[in-house]
Amino acid sequence: MVKGVCILGSTGSVGRNTCRVIQSLADRFRVIGLTAGGNLRVLNRQIHQLQPKIVSVRDLKLARSLRERLRMEGYRPRVKIVFGSGGMSEAATHPQVDTVVSASHGVTGLEATYRAVESGKSVALANKETLVVAGELITRLARKTKSDILPVDSEHNAIHQCLRAGRREEVRNLILTASGGPFLKTSRRALERIRPEQALRHPTWKMGGRITLDSATLMNKGFEVIEAHWLFRMPSEAIQVLIHPQSIVHSMVEFKDGSLIAQMGVADMKLPIRYALNYPDRLSINGVAAKGASQLLSWEQMKRLDFELPDLRRFPCLGLAREALESGGSMPCALNAADEVAVEAFLKRRVKFTDIPRLIQRVLRRTSVARLRSLADVWDCDREARAYARESLLNDFT
Ligand code: MG
C-alpha cells in the first residue's frame, strides 16, 4: 500500500531531506500535502516534482503569489492552495494523509501537529518545540487516538532503535549524546565575547539559525531531555547527557543488566527520516542515491570515539532545561519562549552569549507552574513568557 504523506515545513532542512527520501521510495510513499513559510522558490520546485494535492503557505499574499506563479508556468495538476495555521492543519488532516512529517520551525507547526495526532495520523516528529511546549497534551492525546509518534531527531531516533533491544521495564538510563557545539573547549571568560557569526558555525550538522545557536548553548540538548521524557516516559534523572564530539554514536540505552546499546551511523538526517517513515521495516539504502555509499559508516570514522560529561557551569542552559522539566506544567513552555527571545536578542547583538541563560532564568523565576490543559493554555503561557523576556531585556540587559 502506498502511504500518503504530509510534510510540515517542507522547505527547511529536514523537509528537503524528507522530499529526497520520498522521491527515492515512490513505490511506498506519495506526497499529499506540503506546508512551508515563505520560501516559494523551493516550494514551487517541490510542487512540480511531487505533485501534492494540498499546499499551505504562511499567509494569503504568499498563497496568491504561489497560485499565480504556478498558473504562469502552466502547472496542470489539481492543487489546493491554503494558508496560515488553519491551512497547515487542513493539509495535515487531509483524508489521504497517513503520516505527517512535522518539521516546521518553532511553534508554528504545533497546532497542525496536534490536529494530526487528534485525527489518529502517524507523526514522524522532527520539530522539537511540539513536545517541549506541549509534551503532556500531545502524548496523552496520542494514547487516546492511537496515533504513533516516531522521532526523527537523530538522538531520539537512536534511542527508539536501541529500545528494541529489550523491554521497557528493563531500561535503566537513556543516554543522549551531544556534539558539544562549537564552544566545547571555550573558557567561561571567552564565552562572554562570542559573536553571532561564531555561534552559527556548527561542527557536524547543517541546520537553521536558532537550532544551531541552541546547540552552541546546549539548550538544544536540554530540549531533547524534555522530549525524551515525553517520548519514552522516563524520569529526568534517568535521562543523561554525554558529550561526544564525533557525532557517530547518536545515543544509547543502558539496560538493567549492564548492557549498553548504542546506535551509530553517519550524520545524515536522511537515515532517521527513512527509519521513521518505514518503521518497523528497515530498508536497504542500495540504490537510494548515487551518493548512497556515504550513508554507510566506515571503520575509519569509528577509529576514535570520545565521550565526556557536559560542563554545566559553562553551559547553564542544560541545567535550566532540566529544572523546567522537573518543575513541570508550564515551565518547559516558558523555557522555550524565553530561549527564542534570548537567542534573537543575541543574534541582533543586543545581549552577550552568556546573557542567554541569564535572561531565561529570569523568565523561569517569574513563571508560575500551572498545568497546560489545552492548546489555548499553551499559547497563553507562550505569550506571557515572551512578554516577561522582552520586559527583562529592556530592564535588566541595557
Ligand atoms: Mg538532535
mmCIF file of C-alpha atoms and ligand atoms in Angstrom:
data_model
loop_
_atom_site.group_PDB
_atom_site.id
_atom_site.type_symbol
_atom_site.label_atom_id
_atom_site.label_comp_id
_atom_site.label_asym_id
_atom_site.label_seq_id
_atom_site.Cartn_x
_atom_site.Cartn_y
_atom_site.Cartn_z
ATOM 1 C CA MET A 1 0.000 0.000 0.000
ATOM 2 C CA VAL A 2 1.276 3.444 -0.887
ATOM 3 C CA LYS A 3 1.174 5.759 2.129
ATOM 4 C CA GLY A 4 0.088 9.379 1.882
ATOM 5 C CA VAL A 5 2.468 11.865 3.482
ATOM 6 C CA CYS A 6 2.130 15.493 4.501
ATOM 7 C CA ILE A 7 5.343 17.390 5.196
ATOM 8 C CA LEU A 8 5.016 20.349 7.547
ATOM 9 C CA GLY A 9 7.965 22.642 6.876
ATOM 10 C CA SER A 10 8.913 21.097 3.531
ATOM 11 C CA THR A 11 11.433 23.794 2.577
ATOM 12 C CA GLY A 12 13.512 23.529 5.763
ATOM 13 C CA SER A 13 16.469 21.183 6.060
ATOM 14 C CA VAL A 14 14.539 18.141 7.397
ATOM 15 C CA GLY A 15 11.690 18.900 4.984
ATOM 16 C CA ARG A 16 14.007 18.952 1.962
ATOM 17 C CA ASN A 17 15.661 15.722 3.087
ATOM 18 C CA THR A 18 12.234 14.129 3.532
ATOM 19 C CA CYS A 19 11.319 15.055 -0.046
ATOM 20 C CA ARG A 20 14.519 13.371 -1.265
ATOM 21 C CA VAL A 21 13.802 10.226 0.756
ATOM 22 C CA ILE A 22 10.241 10.063 -0.555
ATOM 23 C CA GLN A 23 11.339 10.569 -4.161
ATOM 24 C CA SER A 24 13.614 7.571 -3.764
ATOM 25 C CA LEU A 25 10.738 5.486 -2.336
ATOM 26 C CA ALA A 26 7.982 6.275 -4.815
ATOM 27 C CA ASP A 27 6.623 2.720 -4.538
ATOM 28 C CA ARG A 28 5.929 3.276 -0.813
ATOM 29 C CA PHE A 29 5.016 6.936 -0.405
ATOM 30 C CA ARG A 30 3.092 9.656 -2.164
ATOM 31 C CA VAL A 31 3.197 13.277 -1.050
ATOM 32 C CA ILE A 32 -0.317 14.567 -0.419
ATOM 33 C CA GLY A 33 0.455 17.795 1.420
ATOM 34 C CA LEU A 34 3.292 20.296 1.686
ATOM 35 C CA THR A 35 3.421 23.266 4.014
ATOM 36 C CA ALA A 36 6.043 25.982 4.114
ATOM 37 C CA GLY A 37 6.610 29.504 5.372
ATOM 38 C CA GLY A 38 7.657 31.839 2.590
ATOM 39 C CA ASN A 39 10.332 30.033 0.574
ATOM 40 C CA LEU A 40 8.327 29.916 -2.658
ATOM 41 C CA ARG A 41 11.342 29.127 -4.823
ATOM 42 C CA VAL A 42 11.986 25.767 -3.131
ATOM 43 C CA LEU A 43 8.285 25.081 -2.545
ATOM 44 C CA ASN A 44 7.499 25.666 -6.209
ATOM 45 C CA ARG A 45 10.160 23.177 -7.263
ATOM 46 C CA GLN A 46 8.803 20.615 -4.778
ATOM 47 C CA ILE A 47 5.272 21.060 -6.146
ATOM 48 C CA HIS A 48 6.476 20.322 -9.682
ATOM 49 C CA GLN A 49 8.424 17.266 -8.503
ATOM 50 C CA LEU A 50 5.957 15.765 -6.044
ATOM 51 C CA GLN A 51 2.551 16.985 -7.270
ATOM 52 C CA PRO A 52 0.850 17.340 -3.874
ATOM 53 C CA LYS A 53 -2.924 17.749 -3.579
ATOM 54 C CA ILE A 54 -2.779 20.493 -0.965
ATOM 55 C CA VAL A 55 -0.164 23.146 -0.216
ATOM 56 C CA SER A 56 -0.161 25.631 2.623
ATOM 57 C CA VAL A 57 1.950 28.776 2.960
ATOM 58 C CA ARG A 58 2.263 31.384 5.700
ATOM 59 C CA ASP A 59 -0.305 33.946 4.559
ATOM 60 C CA LEU A 60 -2.851 34.923 1.935
ATOM 61 C CA LYS A 61 -0.402 37.093 -0.005
ATOM 62 C CA LEU A 62 2.032 34.212 -0.422
ATOM 63 C CA ALA A 63 -0.823 31.865 -1.350
ATOM 64 C CA ARG A 64 -1.865 34.262 -4.124
ATOM 65 C CA SER A 65 1.623 34.677 -5.499
ATOM 66 C CA LEU A 66 2.185 30.912 -5.457
ATOM 67 C CA ARG A 67 -1.059 30.327 -7.351
ATOM 68 C CA GLU A 68 -0.091 32.990 -9.887
ATOM 69 C CA ARG A 69 3.354 31.519 -10.319
ATOM 70 C CA LEU A 70 2.001 28.014 -10.945
ATOM 71 C CA ARG A 71 -0.516 29.389 -13.446
ATOM 72 C CA MET A 72 2.191 31.284 -15.343
ATOM 73 C CA GLU A 73 4.271 28.145 -15.525
ATOM 74 C CA GLY A 74 1.337 26.194 -16.924
ATOM 75 C CA TYR A 75 1.253 23.789 -13.975
ATOM 76 C CA ARG A 76 -1.626 21.402 -14.721
ATOM 77 C CA PRO A 77 -2.286 19.018 -11.771
ATOM 78 C CA ARG A 78 -5.026 19.986 -9.334
ATOM 79 C CA VAL A 79 -3.613 21.512 -6.178
ATOM 80 C CA LYS A 80 -5.472 23.295 -3.400
ATOM 81 C CA ILE A 81 -3.539 26.255 -2.025
ATOM 82 C CA VAL A 82 -4.328 27.310 1.538
ATOM 83 C CA PHE A 83 -2.542 29.391 4.152
ATOM 84 C CA GLY A 84 -1.881 30.092 7.813
ATOM 85 C CA SER A 85 -2.289 27.828 10.787
ATOM 86 C CA GLY A 86 -5.719 26.691 9.556
ATOM 87 C CA GLY A 87 -4.288 25.804 6.158
ATOM 88 C CA MET A 88 -1.483 23.846 7.750
ATOM 89 C CA SER A 89 -3.975 21.868 9.844
ATOM 90 C CA GLU A 90 -6.107 21.211 6.780
ATOM 91 C CA ALA A 91 -3.095 19.763 4.960
ATOM 92 C CA ALA A 92 -2.059 17.674 7.980
ATOM 93 C CA THR A 93 -5.518 16.165 8.423
ATOM 94 C CA HIS A 94 -6.278 15.604 4.718
ATOM 95 C CA PRO A 95 -8.127 12.251 4.442
ATOM 96 C CA GLN A 96 -5.483 10.769 2.142
ATOM 97 C CA VAL A 97 -2.670 11.518 4.588
ATOM 98 C CA ASP A 98 -1.425 8.575 6.676
ATOM 99 C CA THR A 99 1.797 10.082 8.000
ATOM 100 C CA VAL A 100 2.608 13.665 8.888
ATOM 101 C CA VAL A 101 6.257 14.672 8.968
ATOM 102 C CA SER A 102 6.359 17.513 11.464
ATOM 103 C CA ALA A 103 9.441 19.522 10.533
ATOM 104 C CA SER A 104 8.450 23.170 10.694
ATOM 105 C CA HIS A 105 10.350 25.750 12.730
ATOM 106 C CA GLY A 106 9.470 26.802 16.249
ATOM 107 C CA VAL A 107 5.886 26.608 17.441
ATOM 108 C CA THR A 108 4.339 27.330 14.006
ATOM 109 C CA GLY A 109 3.598 23.646 13.404
ATOM 110 C CA LEU A 110 2.191 22.908 16.852
ATOM 111 C CA GLU A 111 -1.484 23.322 16.006
ATOM 112 C CA ALA A 112 -1.235 21.241 12.823
ATOM 113 C CA THR A 113 0.738 18.510 14.588
ATOM 114 C CA TYR A 114 -1.853 18.470 17.359
ATOM 115 C CA ARG A 115 -4.656 18.116 14.800
ATOM 116 C CA ALA A 116 -2.790 15.309 13.052
ATOM 117 C CA VAL A 117 -2.445 13.408 16.344
ATOM 118 C CA GLU A 118 -6.084 14.146 17.115
ATOM 119 C CA SER A 119 -7.176 12.553 13.859
ATOM 120 C CA GLY A 120 -5.021 9.490 14.530
ATOM 121 C CA LYS A 121 -2.353 10.054 11.854
ATOM 122 C CA SER A 122 1.141 8.702 12.362
ATOM 123 C CA VAL A 123 3.539 11.517 13.119
ATOM 124 C CA ALA A 124 7.228 11.480 12.229
ATOM 125 C CA LEU A 125 8.350 14.175 14.609
ATOM 126 C CA ALA A 126 11.349 16.348 13.810
ATOM 127 C CA ASN A 127 10.096 19.571 15.358
ATOM 128 C CA LYS A 128 11.421 19.978 18.917
ATOM 129 C CA GLU A 129 9.033 22.549 20.268
ATOM 130 C CA THR A 130 5.995 20.295 19.920
ATOM 131 C CA LEU A 131 6.964 18.090 22.851
ATOM 132 C CA VAL A 132 8.864 20.779 24.745
ATOM 133 C CA VAL A 133 5.881 23.117 24.991
ATOM 134 C CA ALA A 134 3.022 20.614 24.869
ATOM 135 C CA GLY A 135 4.532 17.240 25.746
ATOM 136 C CA GLU A 136 1.832 16.197 28.178
ATOM 137 C CA LEU A 137 -1.042 17.313 25.944
ATOM 138 C CA ILE A 138 0.298 15.693 22.793
ATOM 139 C CA THR A 139 1.349 12.374 24.317
ATOM 140 C CA ARG A 140 -1.930 11.997 26.211
ATOM 141 C CA LEU A 141 -3.853 12.723 23.025
ATOM 142 C CA ALA A 142 -1.708 10.248 21.061
ATOM 143 C CA ARG A 143 -2.508 7.479 23.537
ATOM 144 C CA LYS A 144 -6.193 8.233 23.167
ATOM 145 C CA THR A 145 -6.265 8.320 19.362
ATOM 146 C CA LYS A 146 -3.612 5.570 18.974
ATOM 147 C CA SER A 147 -1.519 7.906 16.874
ATOM 148 C CA ASP A 148 2.105 6.731 16.569
ATOM 149 C CA ILE A 149 4.769 9.324 17.207
ATOM 150 C CA LEU A 150 8.103 8.334 15.679
ATOM 151 C CA PRO A 151 11.060 10.560 16.455
ATOM 152 C CA VAL A 152 13.149 11.903 13.572
ATOM 153 C CA ASP A 153 15.549 13.902 15.734
ATOM 154 C CA SER A 154 18.747 11.831 15.474
ATOM 155 C CA GLU A 155 19.120 11.253 19.244
ATOM 156 C CA HIS A 156 15.549 10.160 19.876
ATOM 157 C CA ASN A 157 15.529 8.138 16.724
ATOM 158 C CA ALA A 158 18.656 6.377 18.031
ATOM 159 C CA ILE A 159 17.000 5.713 21.402
ATOM 160 C CA HIS A 160 13.909 4.388 19.650
ATOM 161 C CA GLN A 161 16.172 1.921 17.829
ATOM 162 C CA CYS A 162 18.144 0.970 20.960
ATOM 163 C CA LEU A 163 14.933 0.316 22.916
ATOM 164 C CA ARG A 164 14.136 -2.511 20.521
ATOM 165 C CA ALA A 165 16.884 -4.476 22.297
ATOM 166 C CA GLY A 166 14.855 -5.011 25.471
ATOM 167 C CA ARG A 167 11.638 -4.434 27.379
ATOM 168 C CA ARG A 168 10.701 -1.065 28.789
ATOM 169 C CA GLU A 169 10.918 -2.163 32.423
ATOM 170 C CA GLU A 170 14.459 -3.395 31.747
ATOM 171 C CA VAL A 171 15.765 0.090 30.919
ATOM 172 C CA ARG A 172 17.999 1.817 33.444
ATOM 173 C CA ASN A 173 19.056 5.004 31.626
ATOM 174 C CA LEU A 174 18.707 6.814 28.357
ATOM 175 C CA ILE A 175 21.939 8.489 27.290
ATOM 176 C CA LEU A 176 21.619 11.348 24.836
ATOM 177 C CA THR A 177 24.810 12.256 23.046
ATOM 178 C CA ALA A 178 25.685 15.827 22.118
ATOM 179 C CA SER A 179 28.317 17.087 19.715
ATOM 180 C CA GLY A 180 29.024 19.822 22.249
ATOM 181 C CA GLY A 181 28.726 22.578 19.662
ATOM 182 C CA PRO A 182 31.472 24.954 18.553
ATOM 183 C CA PHE A 183 32.402 26.124 22.095
ATOM 184 C CA LEU A 184 33.084 22.795 23.724
ATOM 185 C CA LYS A 185 36.591 23.904 24.729
ATOM 186 C CA THR A 186 35.917 27.629 25.106
ATOM 187 C CA SER A 187 36.609 29.113 28.552
ATOM 188 C CA ARG A 188 33.893 30.837 30.551
ATOM 189 C CA ARG A 189 35.526 34.200 30.056
ATOM 190 C CA ALA A 190 35.880 33.737 26.323
ATOM 191 C CA LEU A 191 32.201 32.743 26.095
ATOM 192 C CA GLU A 192 31.311 36.286 27.194
ATOM 193 C CA ARG A 193 32.790 37.599 23.951
ATOM 194 C CA ILE A 194 31.309 35.139 21.454
ATOM 195 C CA ARG A 195 29.890 36.829 18.356
ATOM 196 C CA PRO A 196 26.790 35.599 16.458
ATOM 197 C CA GLU A 197 28.762 34.538 13.388
ATOM 198 C CA GLN A 198 30.955 32.275 15.544
ATOM 199 C CA ALA A 199 27.919 30.714 17.185
ATOM 200 C CA LEU A 200 26.283 29.982 13.847
ATOM 201 C CA ARG A 201 29.043 27.588 12.804
ATOM 202 C CA HIS A 202 28.184 24.030 13.809
ATOM 203 C CA PRO A 203 30.865 21.333 13.578
ATOM 204 C CA THR A 204 28.818 18.360 12.313
ATOM 205 C CA TRP A 205 25.219 19.140 11.453
ATOM 206 C CA LYS A 206 23.948 21.725 8.977
ATOM 207 C CA MET A 207 20.841 23.312 10.450
ATOM 208 C CA GLY A 208 18.832 26.519 10.722
ATOM 209 C CA GLY A 209 19.845 29.621 12.748
ATOM 210 C CA ARG A 210 18.103 29.103 16.049
ATOM 211 C CA ILE A 211 18.804 25.394 16.360
ATOM 212 C CA THR A 212 22.478 25.987 15.590
ATOM 213 C CA LEU A 213 22.573 28.545 18.372
ATOM 214 C CA ASP A 214 20.694 26.249 20.709
ATOM 215 C CA SER A 215 23.373 23.655 20.003
ATOM 216 C CA ALA A 216 26.063 26.160 20.933
ATOM 217 C CA THR A 217 24.417 26.901 24.313
ATOM 218 C CA LEU A 218 23.421 23.223 24.798
ATOM 219 C CA MET A 219 19.800 24.364 25.167
ATOM 220 C CA ASN A 220 19.096 22.103 22.232
ATOM 221 C CA LYS A 221 20.216 19.159 24.362
ATOM 222 C CA GLY A 222 18.097 20.418 27.234
ATOM 223 C CA PHE A 223 15.072 20.426 24.914
ATOM 224 C CA GLU A 224 15.998 16.901 23.890
ATOM 225 C CA VAL A 225 15.992 15.763 27.533
ATOM 226 C CA ILE A 226 12.424 17.114 27.802
ATOM 227 C CA GLU A 227 11.416 15.445 24.538
ATOM 228 C CA ALA A 228 12.934 12.135 25.664
ATOM 229 C CA HIS A 229 10.924 12.333 28.870
ATOM 230 C CA TRP A 230 7.660 12.551 26.920
ATOM 231 C CA LEU A 231 8.552 10.174 24.109
ATOM 232 C CA PHE A 232 9.902 7.368 26.268
ATOM 233 C CA ARG A 233 8.189 8.112 29.597
ATOM 234 C CA MET A 234 11.418 8.174 31.595
ATOM 235 C CA PRO A 235 12.048 10.466 34.570
ATOM 236 C CA SER A 236 14.542 13.325 34.288
ATOM 237 C CA GLU A 237 17.159 11.557 36.459
ATOM 238 C CA ALA A 238 17.193 8.547 34.109
ATOM 239 C CA ILE A 239 17.983 10.724 31.069
ATOM 240 C CA GLN A 240 21.675 11.546 30.898
ATOM 241 C CA VAL A 241 23.661 13.690 28.513
ATOM 242 C CA LEU A 242 27.124 12.840 27.260
ATOM 243 C CA ILE A 243 29.307 14.988 25.030
ATOM 244 C CA HIS A 244 30.510 13.032 22.007
ATOM 245 C CA PRO A 245 32.212 15.350 19.513
ATOM 246 C CA GLN A 246 32.400 12.851 16.619
ATOM 247 C CA SER A 247 28.576 12.529 16.352
ATOM 248 C CA ILE A 248 28.900 8.862 15.380
ATOM 249 C CA VAL A 249 27.039 7.406 18.369
ATOM 250 C CA HIS A 250 23.661 9.122 18.084
ATOM 251 C CA SER A 251 22.503 7.999 21.541
ATOM 252 C CA MET A 252 22.477 4.960 23.819
ATOM 253 C CA VAL A 253 20.283 2.976 26.154
ATOM 254 C CA GLU A 254 21.635 1.363 29.298
ATOM 255 C CA PHE A 255 19.718 -1.709 30.403
ATOM 256 C CA LYS A 256 19.432 -3.025 33.956
ATOM 257 C CA ASP A 257 21.771 -5.950 33.276
ATOM 258 C CA GLY A 258 24.589 -3.517 32.485
ATOM 259 C CA SER A 259 24.350 -3.788 28.704
ATOM 260 C CA LEU A 260 24.788 -0.559 26.839
ATOM 261 C CA ILE A 261 23.175 -0.460 23.399
ATOM 262 C CA ALA A 262 24.349 2.311 21.083
ATOM 263 C CA GLN A 263 23.066 3.360 17.696
ATOM 264 C CA MET A 264 25.776 4.536 15.318
ATOM 265 C CA GLY A 265 25.680 5.945 11.850
ATOM 266 C CA VAL A 266 26.873 8.775 9.654
ATOM 267 C CA ALA A 267 25.496 12.210 10.499
ATOM 268 C CA ASP A 268 22.893 12.339 7.745
ATOM 269 C CA MET A 269 19.270 13.182 8.557
ATOM 270 C CA LYS A 270 18.044 11.001 5.692
ATOM 271 C CA LEU A 271 18.780 7.920 7.844
ATOM 272 C CA PRO A 272 16.460 8.771 10.766
ATOM 273 C CA ILE A 273 13.849 10.102 8.309
ATOM 274 C CA ARG A 274 13.869 6.824 6.386
ATOM 275 C CA TYR A 275 13.672 4.857 9.644
ATOM 276 C CA ALA A 276 10.741 6.877 10.995
ATOM 277 C CA LEU A 277 8.797 6.651 7.729
ATOM 278 C CA ASN A 278 9.301 2.926 7.259
ATOM 279 C CA TYR A 279 9.191 1.648 10.842
ATOM 280 C CA PRO A 280 9.023 -1.253 11.662
ATOM 281 C CA ASP A 281 10.758 -2.078 8.362
ATOM 282 C CA ARG A 282 14.396 -1.314 7.697
ATOM 283 C CA LEU A 283 15.012 -0.571 4.052
ATOM 284 C CA SER A 284 18.237 -1.151 2.209
ATOM 285 C CA ILE A 285 19.941 2.063 1.195
ATOM 286 C CA ASN A 286 21.195 0.407 -2.000
ATOM 287 C CA GLY A 287 20.079 2.396 -4.971
ATOM 288 C CA VAL A 288 18.714 5.229 -2.848
ATOM 289 C CA ALA A 289 21.090 7.748 -4.331
ATOM 290 C CA ALA A 290 24.282 7.881 -6.289
ATOM 291 C CA LYS A 291 25.865 9.008 -3.040
ATOM 292 C CA GLY A 292 24.422 6.005 -1.169
ATOM 293 C CA ALA A 293 27.854 4.793 -0.138
ATOM 294 C CA SER A 294 28.435 7.856 2.000
ATOM 295 C CA GLN A 295 25.496 6.807 4.142
ATOM 296 C CA LEU A 296 27.454 3.820 5.408
ATOM 297 C CA LEU A 297 29.761 4.293 8.360
ATOM 298 C CA SER A 298 33.391 3.474 7.605
ATOM 299 C CA TRP A 299 35.813 1.883 10.083
ATOM 300 C CA GLU A 300 37.949 4.936 9.575
ATOM 301 C CA GLN A 301 35.229 7.153 11.067
ATOM 302 C CA MET A 302 34.865 4.871 14.089
ATOM 303 C CA LYS A 303 38.558 4.765 14.970
ATOM 304 C CA ARG A 304 38.142 7.236 17.741
ATOM 305 C CA LEU A 305 35.028 7.854 19.824
ATOM 306 C CA ASP A 306 35.354 10.338 22.704
ATOM 307 C CA PHE A 307 32.880 10.915 25.499
ATOM 308 C CA GLU A 308 32.817 13.411 28.358
ATOM 309 C CA LEU A 309 30.321 14.894 30.783
ATOM 310 C CA PRO A 310 28.930 18.317 29.902
ATOM 311 C CA ASP A 311 30.158 21.280 31.943
ATOM 312 C CA LEU A 312 27.012 22.789 33.434
ATOM 313 C CA ARG A 313 28.858 25.868 34.694
ATOM 314 C CA ARG A 314 29.852 26.868 31.198
ATOM 315 C CA PHE A 315 26.575 25.686 29.680
ATOM 316 C CA PRO A 316 23.852 26.551 32.214
ATOM 317 C CA CYS A 317 21.058 26.184 29.633
ATOM 318 C CA LEU A 318 21.190 22.423 30.017
ATOM 319 C CA GLY A 319 20.591 22.748 33.759
ATOM 320 C CA LEU A 320 17.779 25.260 33.203
ATOM 321 C CA ALA A 321 16.007 22.861 30.864
ATOM 322 C CA ARG A 322 16.242 20.077 33.395
ATOM 323 C CA GLU A 323 14.879 22.381 36.116
ATOM 324 C CA ALA A 324 11.960 23.308 33.860
ATOM 325 C CA LEU A 325 11.220 19.642 33.172
ATOM 326 C CA GLU A 326 11.319 18.755 36.843
ATOM 327 C CA SER A 327 9.060 21.681 37.800
ATOM 328 C CA GLY A 328 6.728 20.544 35.028
ATOM 329 C CA GLY A 329 3.478 22.102 33.787
ATOM 330 C CA SER A 330 4.016 25.433 32.062
ATOM 331 C CA MET A 331 7.745 25.692 32.787
ATOM 332 C CA PRO A 332 9.138 23.970 29.654
ATOM 333 C CA CYS A 333 6.822 26.127 27.534
ATOM 334 C CA ALA A 334 8.152 29.276 29.239
ATOM 335 C CA LEU A 335 11.702 27.964 28.800
ATOM 336 C CA ASN A 336 11.212 27.626 25.061
ATOM 337 C CA ALA A 337 9.636 31.064 24.660
ATOM 338 C CA ALA A 338 12.350 32.738 26.739
ATOM 339 C CA ASP A 339 15.064 30.965 24.776
ATOM 340 C CA GLU A 340 13.630 32.125 21.470
ATOM 341 C CA VAL A 341 13.594 35.751 22.620
ATOM 342 C CA ALA A 342 17.078 35.458 24.140
ATOM 343 C CA VAL A 343 18.582 33.874 21.018
ATOM 344 C CA GLU A 344 17.036 36.533 18.802
ATOM 345 C CA ALA A 345 18.415 39.268 21.048
ATOM 346 C CA PHE A 346 21.863 37.713 20.871
ATOM 347 C CA LEU A 347 21.741 37.403 17.073
ATOM 348 C CA LYS A 348 20.786 41.087 16.927
ATOM 349 C CA ARG A 349 23.773 41.853 19.163
ATOM 350 C CA ARG A 350 21.607 43.217 21.953
ATOM 351 C CA VAL A 351 22.891 40.798 24.598
ATOM 352 C CA LYS A 352 26.005 38.697 25.155
ATOM 353 C CA PHE A 353 26.135 34.964 24.512
ATOM 354 C CA THR A 354 26.311 34.382 28.267
ATOM 355 C CA ASP A 355 23.226 36.548 28.792
ATOM 356 C CA ILE A 356 21.078 33.925 27.042
ATOM 357 C CA PRO A 357 20.818 31.647 30.123
ATOM 358 C CA ARG A 358 20.586 34.691 32.426
ATOM 359 C CA LEU A 359 17.553 36.004 30.588
ATOM 360 C CA ILE A 360 15.918 32.573 30.510
ATOM 361 C CA GLN A 361 16.483 32.120 34.221
ATOM 362 C CA ARG A 362 14.739 35.422 34.945
ATOM 363 C CA VAL A 363 11.717 34.362 32.927
ATOM 364 C CA LEU A 364 11.537 30.988 34.676
ATOM 365 C CA ARG A 365 11.669 32.695 38.078
ATOM 366 C CA ARG A 366 8.653 34.808 37.151
ATOM 367 C CA THR A 367 6.628 31.962 35.669
ATOM 368 C CA SER A 368 4.309 30.082 37.978
ATOM 369 C CA VAL A 369 3.904 26.348 37.487
ATOM 370 C CA ALA A 370 0.487 25.664 36.004
ATOM 371 C CA ARG A 371 -0.885 22.679 34.149
ATOM 372 C CA LEU A 372 -1.412 23.274 30.419
ATOM 373 C CA ARG A 373 -4.747 21.629 29.655
ATOM 374 C CA SER A 374 -5.330 22.846 26.116
ATOM 375 C CA LEU A 375 -3.549 24.466 23.196
ATOM 376 C CA ALA A 376 -5.065 27.764 24.354
ATOM 377 C CA ASP A 377 -3.244 27.345 27.694
ATOM 378 C CA VAL A 378 -0.024 26.691 25.774
ATOM 379 C CA TRP A 379 -0.432 29.884 23.733
ATOM 380 C CA ASP A 380 -1.221 31.913 26.874
ATOM 381 C CA CYS A 381 1.893 30.632 28.605
ATOM 382 C CA ASP A 382 3.999 31.229 25.488
ATOM 383 C CA ARG A 383 2.764 34.812 25.156
ATOM 384 C CA GLU A 384 3.281 35.604 28.813
ATOM 385 C CA ALA A 385 6.821 34.219 28.868
ATOM 386 C CA ARG A 386 7.745 36.187 25.737
ATOM 387 C CA ALA A 387 6.382 39.353 27.345
ATOM 388 C CA TYR A 388 8.439 38.697 30.519
ATOM 389 C CA ALA A 389 11.520 38.068 28.393
ATOM 390 C CA ARG A 390 11.115 41.306 26.414
ATOM 391 C CA GLU A 391 10.497 43.258 29.585
ATOM 392 C CA SER A 392 13.577 41.796 31.226
ATOM 393 C CA LEU A 393 15.573 42.541 28.086
ATOM 394 C CA LEU A 394 14.689 46.225 28.412
ATOM 395 C CA ASN A 395 15.101 46.471 32.185
ATOM 396 C CA ASP A 396 17.981 44.169 33.050
ATOM 397 C CA PHE A 397 20.194 43.974 29.979
ATOM 398 C CA THR A 398 20.753 47.532 28.794
HETATM 399 MG MG MG B 1 19.271 16.329 17.866
#
